[in-house]
CSV table of C-alpha atoms and ligand atoms in Angstrom, one decimal:
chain,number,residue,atom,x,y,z
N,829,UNK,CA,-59.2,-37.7,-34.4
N,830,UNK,CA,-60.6,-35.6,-37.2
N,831,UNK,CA,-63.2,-33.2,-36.8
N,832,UNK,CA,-66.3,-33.5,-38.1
N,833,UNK,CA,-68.5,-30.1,-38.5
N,834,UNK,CA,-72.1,-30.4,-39.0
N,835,UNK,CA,-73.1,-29.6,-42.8
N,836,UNK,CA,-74.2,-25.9,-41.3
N,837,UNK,CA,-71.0,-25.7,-39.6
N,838,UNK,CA,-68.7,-26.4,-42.6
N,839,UNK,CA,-70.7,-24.2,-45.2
N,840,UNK,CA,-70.1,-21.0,-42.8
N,841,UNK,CA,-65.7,-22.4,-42.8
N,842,UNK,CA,-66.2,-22.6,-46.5
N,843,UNK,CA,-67.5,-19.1,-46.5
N,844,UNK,CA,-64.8,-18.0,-44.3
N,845,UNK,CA,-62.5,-19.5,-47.0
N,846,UNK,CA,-63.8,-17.9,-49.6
N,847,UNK,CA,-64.0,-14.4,-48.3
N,848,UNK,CA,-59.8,-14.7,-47.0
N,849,UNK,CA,-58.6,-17.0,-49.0
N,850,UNK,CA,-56.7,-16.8,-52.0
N,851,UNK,CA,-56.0,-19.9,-53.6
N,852,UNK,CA,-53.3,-20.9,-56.2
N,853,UNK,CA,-53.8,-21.2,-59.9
N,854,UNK,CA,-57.5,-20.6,-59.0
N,855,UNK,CA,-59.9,-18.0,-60.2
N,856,UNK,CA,-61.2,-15.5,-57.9
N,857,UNK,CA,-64.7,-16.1,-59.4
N,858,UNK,CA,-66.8,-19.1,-60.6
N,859,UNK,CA,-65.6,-22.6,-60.2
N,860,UNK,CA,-66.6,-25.1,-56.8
N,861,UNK,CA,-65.8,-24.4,-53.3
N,862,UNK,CA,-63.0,-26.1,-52.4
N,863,UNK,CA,-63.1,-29.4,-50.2
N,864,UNK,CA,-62.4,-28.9,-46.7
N,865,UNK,CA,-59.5,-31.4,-45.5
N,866,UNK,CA,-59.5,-32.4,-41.6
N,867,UNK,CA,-56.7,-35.1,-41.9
N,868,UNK,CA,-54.6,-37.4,-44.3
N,869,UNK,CA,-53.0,-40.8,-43.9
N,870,UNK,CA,-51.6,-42.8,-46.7
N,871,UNK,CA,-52.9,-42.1,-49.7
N,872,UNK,CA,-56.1,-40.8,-48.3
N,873,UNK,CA,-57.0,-37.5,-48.3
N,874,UNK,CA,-60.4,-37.4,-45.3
N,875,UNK,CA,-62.8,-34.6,-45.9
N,876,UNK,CA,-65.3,-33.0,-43.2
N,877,UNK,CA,-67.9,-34.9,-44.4
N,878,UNK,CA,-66.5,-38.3,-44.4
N,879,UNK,CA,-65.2,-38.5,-47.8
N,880,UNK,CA,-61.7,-40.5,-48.5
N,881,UNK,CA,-60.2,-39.6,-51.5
N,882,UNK,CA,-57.3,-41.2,-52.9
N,883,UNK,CA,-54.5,-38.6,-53.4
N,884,UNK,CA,-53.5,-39.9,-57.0
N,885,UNK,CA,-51.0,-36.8,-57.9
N,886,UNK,CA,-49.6,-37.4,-54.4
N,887,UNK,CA,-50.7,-33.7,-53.2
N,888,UNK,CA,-48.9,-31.2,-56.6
N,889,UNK,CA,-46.1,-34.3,-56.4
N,890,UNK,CA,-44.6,-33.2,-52.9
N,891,UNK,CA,-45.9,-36.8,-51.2
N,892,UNK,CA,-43.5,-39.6,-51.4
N,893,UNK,CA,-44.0,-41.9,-48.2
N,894,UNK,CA,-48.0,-41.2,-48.0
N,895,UNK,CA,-49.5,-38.6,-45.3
N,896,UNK,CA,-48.8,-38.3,-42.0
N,897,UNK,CA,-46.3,-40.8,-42.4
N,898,UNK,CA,-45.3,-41.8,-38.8
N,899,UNK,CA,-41.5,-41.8,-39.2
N,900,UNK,CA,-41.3,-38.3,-40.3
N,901,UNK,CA,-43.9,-37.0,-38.4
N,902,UNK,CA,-41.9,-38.2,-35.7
N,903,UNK,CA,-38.3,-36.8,-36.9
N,904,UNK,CA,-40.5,-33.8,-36.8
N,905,UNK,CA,-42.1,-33.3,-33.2
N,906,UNK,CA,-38.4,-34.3,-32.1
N,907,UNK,CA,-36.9,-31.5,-33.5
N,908,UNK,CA,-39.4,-28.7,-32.8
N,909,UNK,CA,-38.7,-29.4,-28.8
N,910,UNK,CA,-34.9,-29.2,-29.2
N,911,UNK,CA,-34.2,-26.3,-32.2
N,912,UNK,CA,-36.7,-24.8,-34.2
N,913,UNK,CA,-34.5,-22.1,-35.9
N,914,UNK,CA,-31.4,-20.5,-36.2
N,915,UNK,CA,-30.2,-17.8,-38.6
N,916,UNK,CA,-27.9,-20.2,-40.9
N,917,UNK,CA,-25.7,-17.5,-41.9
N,918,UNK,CA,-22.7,-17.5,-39.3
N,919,UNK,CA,-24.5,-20.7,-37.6
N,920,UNK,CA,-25.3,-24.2,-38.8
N,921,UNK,CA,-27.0,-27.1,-37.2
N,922,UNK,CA,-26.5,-31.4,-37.4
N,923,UNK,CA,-30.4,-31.9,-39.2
N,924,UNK,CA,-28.2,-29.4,-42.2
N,925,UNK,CA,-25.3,-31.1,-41.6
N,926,UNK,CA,-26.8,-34.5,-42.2
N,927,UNK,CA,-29.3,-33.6,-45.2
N,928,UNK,CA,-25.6,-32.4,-47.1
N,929,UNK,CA,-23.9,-35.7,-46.4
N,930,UNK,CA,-27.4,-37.6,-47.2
N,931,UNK,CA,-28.0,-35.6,-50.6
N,932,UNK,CA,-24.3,-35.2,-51.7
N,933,UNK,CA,-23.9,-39.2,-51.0
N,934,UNK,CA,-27.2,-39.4,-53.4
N,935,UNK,CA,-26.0,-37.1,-56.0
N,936,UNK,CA,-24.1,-38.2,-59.2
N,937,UNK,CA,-20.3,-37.8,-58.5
N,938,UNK,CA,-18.5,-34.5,-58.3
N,939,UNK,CA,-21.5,-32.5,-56.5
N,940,UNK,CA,-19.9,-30.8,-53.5
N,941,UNK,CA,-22.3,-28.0,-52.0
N,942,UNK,CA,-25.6,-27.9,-50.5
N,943,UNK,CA,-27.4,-24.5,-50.9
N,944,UNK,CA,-30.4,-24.1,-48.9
N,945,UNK,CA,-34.1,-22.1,-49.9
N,946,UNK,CA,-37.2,-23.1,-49.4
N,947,UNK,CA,-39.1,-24.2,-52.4
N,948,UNK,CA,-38.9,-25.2,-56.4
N,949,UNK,CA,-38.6,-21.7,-57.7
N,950,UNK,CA,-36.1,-20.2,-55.4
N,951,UNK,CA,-34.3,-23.4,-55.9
N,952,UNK,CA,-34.3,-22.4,-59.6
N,953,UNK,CA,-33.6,-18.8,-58.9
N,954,UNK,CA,-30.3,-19.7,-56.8
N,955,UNK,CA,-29.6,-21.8,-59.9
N,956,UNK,CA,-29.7,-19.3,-62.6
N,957,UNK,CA,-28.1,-16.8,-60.3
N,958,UNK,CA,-25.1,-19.2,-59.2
N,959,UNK,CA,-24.8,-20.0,-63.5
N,960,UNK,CA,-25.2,-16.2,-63.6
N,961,UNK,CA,-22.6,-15.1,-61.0
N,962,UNK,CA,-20.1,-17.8,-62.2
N,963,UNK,CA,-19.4,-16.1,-65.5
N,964,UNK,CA,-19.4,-12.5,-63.4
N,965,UNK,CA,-16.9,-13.4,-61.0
N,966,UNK,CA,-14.3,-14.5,-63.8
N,967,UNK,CA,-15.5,-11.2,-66.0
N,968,UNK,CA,-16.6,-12.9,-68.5
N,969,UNK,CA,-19.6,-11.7,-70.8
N,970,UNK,CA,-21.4,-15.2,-70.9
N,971,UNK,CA,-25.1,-14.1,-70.9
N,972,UNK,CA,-27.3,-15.8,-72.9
N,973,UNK,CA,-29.3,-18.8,-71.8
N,974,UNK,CA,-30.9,-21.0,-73.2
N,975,UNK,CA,-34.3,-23.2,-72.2
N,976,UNK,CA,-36.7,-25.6,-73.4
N,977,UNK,CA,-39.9,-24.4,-75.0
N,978,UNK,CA,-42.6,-25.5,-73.2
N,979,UNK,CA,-40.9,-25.2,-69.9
N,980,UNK,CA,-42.2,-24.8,-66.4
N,981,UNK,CA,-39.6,-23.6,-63.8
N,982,UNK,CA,-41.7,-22.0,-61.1
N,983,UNK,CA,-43.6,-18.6,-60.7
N,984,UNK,CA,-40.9,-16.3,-59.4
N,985,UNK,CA,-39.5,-13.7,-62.2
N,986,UNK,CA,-36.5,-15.7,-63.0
N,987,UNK,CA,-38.4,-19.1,-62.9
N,988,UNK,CA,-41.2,-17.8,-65.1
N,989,UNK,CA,-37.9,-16.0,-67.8
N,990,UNK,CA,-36.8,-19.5,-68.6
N,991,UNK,CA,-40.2,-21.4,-69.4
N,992,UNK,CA,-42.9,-21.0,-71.4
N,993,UNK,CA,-44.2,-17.7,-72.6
N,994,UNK,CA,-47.7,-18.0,-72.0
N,995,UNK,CA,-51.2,-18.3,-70.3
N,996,UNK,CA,-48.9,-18.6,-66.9
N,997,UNK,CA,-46.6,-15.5,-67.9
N,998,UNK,CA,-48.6,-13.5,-70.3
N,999,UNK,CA,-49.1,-10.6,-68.0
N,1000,UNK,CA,-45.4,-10.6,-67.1
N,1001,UNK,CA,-44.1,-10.8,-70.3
N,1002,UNK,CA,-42.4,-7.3,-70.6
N,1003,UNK,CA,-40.5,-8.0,-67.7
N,1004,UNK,CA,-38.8,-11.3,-68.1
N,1005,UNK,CA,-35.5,-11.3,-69.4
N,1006,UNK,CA,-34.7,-12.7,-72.9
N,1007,UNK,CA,-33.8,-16.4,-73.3
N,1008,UNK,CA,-33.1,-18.8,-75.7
N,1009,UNK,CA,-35.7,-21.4,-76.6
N,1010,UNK,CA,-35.0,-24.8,-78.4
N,1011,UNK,CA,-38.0,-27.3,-79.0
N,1012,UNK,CA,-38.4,-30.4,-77.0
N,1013,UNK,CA,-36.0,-33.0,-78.5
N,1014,UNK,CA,-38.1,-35.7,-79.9
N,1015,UNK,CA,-37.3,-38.5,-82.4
N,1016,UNK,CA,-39.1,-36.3,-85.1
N,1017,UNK,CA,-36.9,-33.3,-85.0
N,1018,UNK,CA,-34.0,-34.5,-83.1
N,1019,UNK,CA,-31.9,-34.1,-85.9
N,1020,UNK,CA,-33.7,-30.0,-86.1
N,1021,UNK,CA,-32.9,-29.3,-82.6
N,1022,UNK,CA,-29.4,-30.7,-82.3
N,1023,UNK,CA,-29.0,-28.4,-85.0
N,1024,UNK,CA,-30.6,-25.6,-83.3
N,1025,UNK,CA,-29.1,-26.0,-80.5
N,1026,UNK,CA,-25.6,-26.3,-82.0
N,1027,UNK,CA,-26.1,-23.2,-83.9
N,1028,UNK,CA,-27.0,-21.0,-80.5
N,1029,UNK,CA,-24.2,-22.3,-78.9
N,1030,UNK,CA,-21.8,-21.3,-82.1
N,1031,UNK,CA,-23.3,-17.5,-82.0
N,1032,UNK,CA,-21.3,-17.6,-78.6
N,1033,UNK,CA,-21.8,-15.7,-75.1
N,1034,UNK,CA,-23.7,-18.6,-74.4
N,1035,UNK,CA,-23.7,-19.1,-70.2
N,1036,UNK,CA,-26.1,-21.3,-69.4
N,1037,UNK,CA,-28.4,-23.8,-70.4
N,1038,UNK,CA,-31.7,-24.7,-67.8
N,1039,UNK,CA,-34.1,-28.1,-68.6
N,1040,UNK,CA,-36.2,-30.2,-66.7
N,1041,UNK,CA,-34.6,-34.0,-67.2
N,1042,UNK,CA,-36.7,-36.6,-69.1
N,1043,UNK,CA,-40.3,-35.2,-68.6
N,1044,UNK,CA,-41.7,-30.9,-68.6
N,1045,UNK,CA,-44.1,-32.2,-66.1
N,1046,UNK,CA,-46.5,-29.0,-66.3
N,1047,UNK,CA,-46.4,-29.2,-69.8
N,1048,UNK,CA,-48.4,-32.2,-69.6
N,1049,UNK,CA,-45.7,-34.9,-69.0
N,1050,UNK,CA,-43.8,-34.5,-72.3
N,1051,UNK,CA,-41.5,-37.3,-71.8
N,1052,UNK,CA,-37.9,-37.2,-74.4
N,1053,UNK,CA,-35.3,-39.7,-74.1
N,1054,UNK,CA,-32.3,-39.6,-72.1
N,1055,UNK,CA,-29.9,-40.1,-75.3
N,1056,UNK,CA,-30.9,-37.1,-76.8
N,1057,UNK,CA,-31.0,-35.0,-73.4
N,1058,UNK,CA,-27.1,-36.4,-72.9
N,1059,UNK,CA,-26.0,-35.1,-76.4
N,1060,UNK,CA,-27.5,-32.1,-75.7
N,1061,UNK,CA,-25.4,-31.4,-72.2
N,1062,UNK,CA,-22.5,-33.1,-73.5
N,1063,UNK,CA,-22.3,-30.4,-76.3
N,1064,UNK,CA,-22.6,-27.4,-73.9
N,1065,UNK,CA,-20.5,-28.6,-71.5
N,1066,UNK,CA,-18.0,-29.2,-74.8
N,1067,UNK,CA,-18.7,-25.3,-75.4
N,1068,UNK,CA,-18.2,-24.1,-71.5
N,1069,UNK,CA,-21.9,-24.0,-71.3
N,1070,UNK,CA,-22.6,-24.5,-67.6
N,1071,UNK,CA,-25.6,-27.2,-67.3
N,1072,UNK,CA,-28.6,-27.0,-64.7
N,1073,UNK,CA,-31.0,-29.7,-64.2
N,1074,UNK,CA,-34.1,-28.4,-63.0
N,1075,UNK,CA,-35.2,-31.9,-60.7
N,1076,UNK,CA,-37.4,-30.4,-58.4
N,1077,UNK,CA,-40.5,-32.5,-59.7
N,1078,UNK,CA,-38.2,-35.4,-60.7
N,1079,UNK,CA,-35.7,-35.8,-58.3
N,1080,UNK,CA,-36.3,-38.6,-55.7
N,1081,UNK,CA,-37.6,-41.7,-57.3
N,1082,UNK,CA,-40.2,-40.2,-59.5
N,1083,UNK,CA,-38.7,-41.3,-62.4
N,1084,UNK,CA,-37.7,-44.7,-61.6
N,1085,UNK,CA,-33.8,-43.5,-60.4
N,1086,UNK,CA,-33.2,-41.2,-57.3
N,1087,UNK,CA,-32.5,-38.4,-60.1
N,1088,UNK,CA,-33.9,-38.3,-63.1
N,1089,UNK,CA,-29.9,-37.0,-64.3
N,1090,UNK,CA,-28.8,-40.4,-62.9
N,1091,UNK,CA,-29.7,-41.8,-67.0
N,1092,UNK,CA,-27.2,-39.6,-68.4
N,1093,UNK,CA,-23.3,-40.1,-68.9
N,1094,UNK,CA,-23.1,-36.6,-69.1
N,1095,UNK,CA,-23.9,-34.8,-66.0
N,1096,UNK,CA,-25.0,-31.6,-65.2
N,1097,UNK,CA,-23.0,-28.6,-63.8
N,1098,UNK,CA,-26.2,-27.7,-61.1
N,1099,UNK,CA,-29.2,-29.3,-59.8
N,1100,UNK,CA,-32.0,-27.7,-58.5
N,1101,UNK,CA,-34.1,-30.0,-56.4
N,1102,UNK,CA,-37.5,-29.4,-53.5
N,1103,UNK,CA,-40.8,-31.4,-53.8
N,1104,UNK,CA,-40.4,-34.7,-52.7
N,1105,UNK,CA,-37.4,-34.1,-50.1
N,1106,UNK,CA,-39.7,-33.7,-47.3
N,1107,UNK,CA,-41.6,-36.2,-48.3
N,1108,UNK,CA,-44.5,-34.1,-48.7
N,1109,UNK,CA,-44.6,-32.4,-44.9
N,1110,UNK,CA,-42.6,-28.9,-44.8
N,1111,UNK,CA,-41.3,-26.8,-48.2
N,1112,UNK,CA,-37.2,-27.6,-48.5
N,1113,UNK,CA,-35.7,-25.6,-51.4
N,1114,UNK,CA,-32.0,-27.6,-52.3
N,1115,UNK,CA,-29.5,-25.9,-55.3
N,1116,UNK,CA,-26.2,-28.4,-55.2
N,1117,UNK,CA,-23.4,-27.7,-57.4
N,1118,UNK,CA,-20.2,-29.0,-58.3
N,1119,UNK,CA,-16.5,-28.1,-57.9
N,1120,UNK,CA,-16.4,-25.9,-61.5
N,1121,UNK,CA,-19.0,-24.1,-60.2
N,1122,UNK,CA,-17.7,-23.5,-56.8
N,1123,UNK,CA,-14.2,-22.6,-57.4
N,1124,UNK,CA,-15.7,-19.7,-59.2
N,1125,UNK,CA,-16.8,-18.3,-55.7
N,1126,UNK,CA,-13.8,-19.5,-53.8
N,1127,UNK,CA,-12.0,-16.1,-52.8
N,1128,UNK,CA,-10.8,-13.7,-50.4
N,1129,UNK,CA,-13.1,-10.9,-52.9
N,1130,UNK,CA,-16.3,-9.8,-50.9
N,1131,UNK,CA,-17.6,-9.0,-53.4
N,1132,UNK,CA,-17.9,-12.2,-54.9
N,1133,UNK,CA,-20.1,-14.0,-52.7
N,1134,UNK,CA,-23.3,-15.5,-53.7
N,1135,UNK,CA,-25.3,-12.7,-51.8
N,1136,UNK,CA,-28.6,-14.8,-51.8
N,1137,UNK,CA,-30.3,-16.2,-48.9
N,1138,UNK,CA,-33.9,-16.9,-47.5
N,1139,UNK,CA,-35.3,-15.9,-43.7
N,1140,UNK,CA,-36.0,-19.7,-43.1
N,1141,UNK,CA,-32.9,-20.9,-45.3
N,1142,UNK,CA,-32.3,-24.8,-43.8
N,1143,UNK,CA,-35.1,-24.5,-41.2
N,1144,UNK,CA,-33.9,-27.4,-38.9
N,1145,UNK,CA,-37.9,-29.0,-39.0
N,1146,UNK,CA,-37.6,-29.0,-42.6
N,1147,UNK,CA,-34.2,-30.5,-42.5
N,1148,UNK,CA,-35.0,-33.4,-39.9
N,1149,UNK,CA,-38.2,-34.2,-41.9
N,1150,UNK,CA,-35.9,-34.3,-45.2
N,1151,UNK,CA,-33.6,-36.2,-43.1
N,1152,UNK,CA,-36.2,-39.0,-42.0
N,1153,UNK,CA,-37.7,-39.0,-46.2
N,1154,UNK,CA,-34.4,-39.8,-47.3
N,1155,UNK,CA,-34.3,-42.8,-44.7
N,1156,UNK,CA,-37.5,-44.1,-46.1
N,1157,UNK,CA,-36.1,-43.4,-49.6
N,1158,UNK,CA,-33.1,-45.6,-49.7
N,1159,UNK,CA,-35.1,-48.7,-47.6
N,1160,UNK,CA,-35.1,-51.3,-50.3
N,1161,UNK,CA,-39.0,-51.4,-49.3
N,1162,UNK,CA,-39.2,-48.1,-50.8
N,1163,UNK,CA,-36.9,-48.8,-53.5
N,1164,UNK,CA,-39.6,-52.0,-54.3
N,1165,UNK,CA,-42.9,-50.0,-54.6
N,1166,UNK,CA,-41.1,-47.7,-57.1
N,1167,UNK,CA,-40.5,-50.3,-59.2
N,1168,UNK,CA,-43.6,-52.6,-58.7
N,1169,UNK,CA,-45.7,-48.8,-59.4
N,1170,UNK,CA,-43.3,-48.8,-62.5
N,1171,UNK,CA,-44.4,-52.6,-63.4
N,1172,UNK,CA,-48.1,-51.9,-63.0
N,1173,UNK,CA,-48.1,-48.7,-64.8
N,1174,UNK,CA,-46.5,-50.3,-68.1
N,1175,UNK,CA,-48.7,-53.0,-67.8
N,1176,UNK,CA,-51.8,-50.8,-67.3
N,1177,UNK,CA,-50.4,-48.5,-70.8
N,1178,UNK,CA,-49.8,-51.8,-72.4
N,1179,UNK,CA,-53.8,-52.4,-72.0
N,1180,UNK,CA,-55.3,-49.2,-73.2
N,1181,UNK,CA,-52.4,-48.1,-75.4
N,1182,UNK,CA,-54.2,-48.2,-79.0
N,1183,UNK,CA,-57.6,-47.1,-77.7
N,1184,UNK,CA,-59.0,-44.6,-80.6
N,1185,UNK,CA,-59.9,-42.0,-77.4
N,1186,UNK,CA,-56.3,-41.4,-76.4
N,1187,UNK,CA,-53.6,-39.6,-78.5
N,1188,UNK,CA,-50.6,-40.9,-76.3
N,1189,UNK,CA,-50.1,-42.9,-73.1
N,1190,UNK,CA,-46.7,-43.2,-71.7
N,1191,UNK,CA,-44.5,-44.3,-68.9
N,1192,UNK,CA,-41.8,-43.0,-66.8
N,1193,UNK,CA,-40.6,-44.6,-63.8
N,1194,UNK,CA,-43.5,-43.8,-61.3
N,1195,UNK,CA,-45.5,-41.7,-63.5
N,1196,UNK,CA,-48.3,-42.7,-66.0
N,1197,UNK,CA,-49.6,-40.0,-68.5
N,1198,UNK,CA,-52.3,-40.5,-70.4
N,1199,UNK,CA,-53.4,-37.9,-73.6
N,1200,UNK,CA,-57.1,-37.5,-74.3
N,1201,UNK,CA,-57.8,-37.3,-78.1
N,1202,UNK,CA,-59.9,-34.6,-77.5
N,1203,UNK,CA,-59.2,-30.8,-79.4
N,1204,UNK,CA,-55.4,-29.4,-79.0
N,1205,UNK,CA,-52.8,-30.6,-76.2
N,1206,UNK,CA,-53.3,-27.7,-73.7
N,1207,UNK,CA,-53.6,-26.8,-70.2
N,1208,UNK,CA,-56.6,-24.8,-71.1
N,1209,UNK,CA,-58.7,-27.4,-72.9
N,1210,UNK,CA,-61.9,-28.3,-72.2
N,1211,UNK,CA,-62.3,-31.7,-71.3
N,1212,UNK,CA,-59.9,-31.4,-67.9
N,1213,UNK,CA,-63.2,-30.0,-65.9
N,1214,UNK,CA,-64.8,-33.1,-67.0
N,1215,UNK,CA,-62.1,-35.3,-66.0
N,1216,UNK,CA,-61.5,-33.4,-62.8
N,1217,UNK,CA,-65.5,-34.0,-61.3
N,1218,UNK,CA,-65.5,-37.7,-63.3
N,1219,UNK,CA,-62.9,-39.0,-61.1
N,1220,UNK,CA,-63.6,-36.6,-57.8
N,1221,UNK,CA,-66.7,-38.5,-58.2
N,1222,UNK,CA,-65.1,-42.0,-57.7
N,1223,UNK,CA,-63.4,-40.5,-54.9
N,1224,UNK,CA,-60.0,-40.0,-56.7
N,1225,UNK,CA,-57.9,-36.9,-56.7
N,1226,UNK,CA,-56.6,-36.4,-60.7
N,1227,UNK,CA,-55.9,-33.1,-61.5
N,1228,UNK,CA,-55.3,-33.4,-65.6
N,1229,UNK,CA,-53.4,-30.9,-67.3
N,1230,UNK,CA,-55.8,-29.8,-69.5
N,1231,UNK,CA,-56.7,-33.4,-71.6
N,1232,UNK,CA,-53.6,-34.9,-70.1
N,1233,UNK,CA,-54.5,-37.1,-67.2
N,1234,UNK,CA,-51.5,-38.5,-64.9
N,1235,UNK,CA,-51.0,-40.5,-62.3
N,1236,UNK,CA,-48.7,-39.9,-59.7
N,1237,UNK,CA,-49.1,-41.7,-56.3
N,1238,UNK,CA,-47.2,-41.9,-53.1
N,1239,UNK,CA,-44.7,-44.6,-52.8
N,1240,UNK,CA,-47.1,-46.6,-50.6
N,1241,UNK,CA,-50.0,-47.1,-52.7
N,1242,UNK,CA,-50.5,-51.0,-53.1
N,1243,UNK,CA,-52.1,-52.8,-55.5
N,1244,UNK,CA,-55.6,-52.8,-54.8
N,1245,UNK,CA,-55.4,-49.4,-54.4
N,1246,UNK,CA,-53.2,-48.9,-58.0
N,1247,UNK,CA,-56.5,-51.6,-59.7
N,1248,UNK,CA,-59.3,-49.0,-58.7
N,1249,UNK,CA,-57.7,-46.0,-59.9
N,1250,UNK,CA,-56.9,-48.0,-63.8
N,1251,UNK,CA,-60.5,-49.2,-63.4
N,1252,UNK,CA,-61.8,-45.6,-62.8
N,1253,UNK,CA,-59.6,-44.7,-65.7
N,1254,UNK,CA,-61.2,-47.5,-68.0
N,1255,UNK,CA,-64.5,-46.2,-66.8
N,1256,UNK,CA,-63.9,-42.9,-68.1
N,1257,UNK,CA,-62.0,-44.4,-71.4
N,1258,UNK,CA,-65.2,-45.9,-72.0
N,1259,UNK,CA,-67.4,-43.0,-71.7
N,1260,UNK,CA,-65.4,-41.4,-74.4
K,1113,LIG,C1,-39.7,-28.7,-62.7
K,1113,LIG,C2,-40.3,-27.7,-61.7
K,1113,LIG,N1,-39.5,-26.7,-61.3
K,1113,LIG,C3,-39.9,-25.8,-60.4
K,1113,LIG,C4,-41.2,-25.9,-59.9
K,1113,LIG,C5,-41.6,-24.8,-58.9
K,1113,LIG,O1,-41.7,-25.4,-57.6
K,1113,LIG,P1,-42.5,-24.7,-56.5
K,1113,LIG,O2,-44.0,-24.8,-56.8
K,1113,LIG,O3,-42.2,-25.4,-55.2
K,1113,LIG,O4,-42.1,-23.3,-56.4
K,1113,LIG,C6,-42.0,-26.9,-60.3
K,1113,LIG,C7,-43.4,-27.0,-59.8
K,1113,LIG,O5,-44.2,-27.6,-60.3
K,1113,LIG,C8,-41.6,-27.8,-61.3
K,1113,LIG,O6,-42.4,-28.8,-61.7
């Protein structure tokens, strides 16, 4: 049952809030108190005061089956009674032993290791520092790396050295380490960045190269095509480059396949993957790798192990919730929505693509961007507060990126639900 406090009661919780609380990507001053939650089914996000707001960005993209989905919920309260945790170095458990056959059965060929952390950046991190170590266990000076402009990777120091050098990273700047950027390969300067990206790789010592597949989701859901993305691994891996796919917002359906990698021929090396894998309940950090990679660390030298590891690395909760996702995942039910959300959103672009008020709108697999021809592209523009309260207002969660506003649901969202968001969007189209 949720709780209800009385409008005195939840004003002194909010208080308490704001006086502990320090909330993500949120200033310490100014701005509205945030909404207090007291439960969540579906797509519906209940508030204290009997609010139901549709959770359209399905919670920062972590909610695949909708909330408090029973199955995993389940999975979940079954495993707390029987093994909470256990250190997983010297020790291992069946939920971890299941999740690896699961993922590596899901993964394009030739993956063979599971690494376990426990969210999108340290995902990342064990990526770069696997890439990293590879090169340092065969002595060989193969240091430079090379990213995407415009990137988002995460918030930890190696996360933030390979994306974008900015508002996110500006106070950190003199501390992250030096990286090779190439622009976003699209059909205007493909010819310019295959160029580019040849010439980096010719200048040599080149290790590693890091991109998010298909779509820089905190960018604003710049999408690029998958032809491009597969010339651009098939000529580091042609070079001895090693290749990581950073999937942690893309991986598991998002983007029409289980991974977004799954559209290339040419596969990458690493694949760096959280969000979604719990389907939204507990974080789950997942680095997989392939044999190239882990020959490197195959030895009787100590001192080449991959000295990396988290206090709560494959919590067995985490792992059984993962465990009961990727059930739900695979059920050609699942496997239905994603397409039928993939149907409705190109329909829905189709019918407002053209409109003078938007720059761009555009589709991939689950996801529906839409750019606001209002001042620059940018996280920091303007027009996202406006969007933000237009649609909290209609009782629909849409947190733009700046003038970009996507849609993102859980799996489960059906049609009705899918008509009032488009009509809330057409709404604000015509206010424009
Ligand atoms: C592509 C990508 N990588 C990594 C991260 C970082 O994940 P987390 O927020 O779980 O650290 C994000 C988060 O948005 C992401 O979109």
């Amino acid at each position: 049952m949720p709780v209800y406090f009385s409008r005195i009661g939840m004003s002194d919780r909010i208080n308490v809030d704001r006086e502990n609380i320090w909330h993500p990507f949120t200033p310490l001053e100014g701005g509205d108190p945030p909404l207090l939650i007291t439960s969540a089914k579906g797509i519906y996000l209940h508030t204290n005061d009997g609010r139901k707001i549709i959770d359209a960005v399905s919670s920062w993209w972590v909610n695949l089956h909708g909330h408090s989905n029973p199955t995993i919920a389940e999975a979940i309260a079954k495993q707390t009674s029987s093994l909470e945790h256990v250190i997983f170095a010297g020790f291992t458990h069946e939920p971890a032993i299941r999740l690896s056959e699961k993922l590596l059965a899901m993964l394009p060929s030739g993956f063979s290791k599971i690494f376990f952390s426990d969210n999108g950046s340290t995902a990342v991190e064990v990526g770069l520092k696997m890439a990293i170590q590879y090169w340092y266990n065969q002595g060989k000076d193969k240091r430079k790396i090379i990213a995407l402009n415009g990137a988002y990777h995460g918030d930890t120091f190696g996360s933030m050295s390979i994306g974008e050098r900015g508002l996110f990273t500006n106070p950190f700047f003199p501390y992250l380490f030096d990286v090779e950027f190439i622009d976003l390969p699209i059909q205007e300067n493909e010819e310019q960045v295959l160029n580019q990206f040849k010439s980096i790789l010719s200048s040599g010592n080149v290790g590693c190269f890091i991109f998010e597949p298909l779509i820089q989701a905190a960018a604003g859901m710049r999408m690029y095509s998958a032809a491009l993305l597969d010339k651009l691994i098939q000529y580091a891996k042609e070079n001895d480059v090693v290749c990581i796919a950073d999937e942690v917002f893309t991986g598991f359906g998002r983007t029409g396949k289980t991974f977004a990698s799954d559209y290339m021929e040419n596969k990458p090396n690493i694949i760096t993957l959280s969000k979604g894998i719990t389907g939204g309940f507990l974080p789950l950090g997942v680095t997989s790798c392939d044999n190239k990679i882990v020959n490197a660390f195959k030895t009787q030298d100590f001192t080449k192990t991959f000295f990396h590891g988290h206090s709560y690395t494959a919590n067995p909760i985490s792992c059984a919730a993962a465990n009961a996702s990727m059930d739900l995942l695979t059920h050609p039910s699942c496997q239905r929505q994603i397409e039928k959300i993939n149907e409705r959103h190109e329909i829905f672009k189709n019918q407002i693509q053209g409109s003078n008020v938007i720059k761009d709108v555009r589709v991939l697999g689950t996801i529906l961007a839409i750019e606001i021809a209002s001042g620059e592209t940018s996280y920091i523009n303007d027009i996202r507060k406006s969007i933000y309260s237009f649609f909290m207002d209609q009782n629909i969660l849409l947190r733009p990126l700046g003038n970009v506003i996507y849609v993102l649901p859980p799996y489960v969202i059906n049609d009705d639900e899918l008509d009032q968001i488009y009509a809330a969007i057409n709404k604000f189209l015509a206010r424009l």
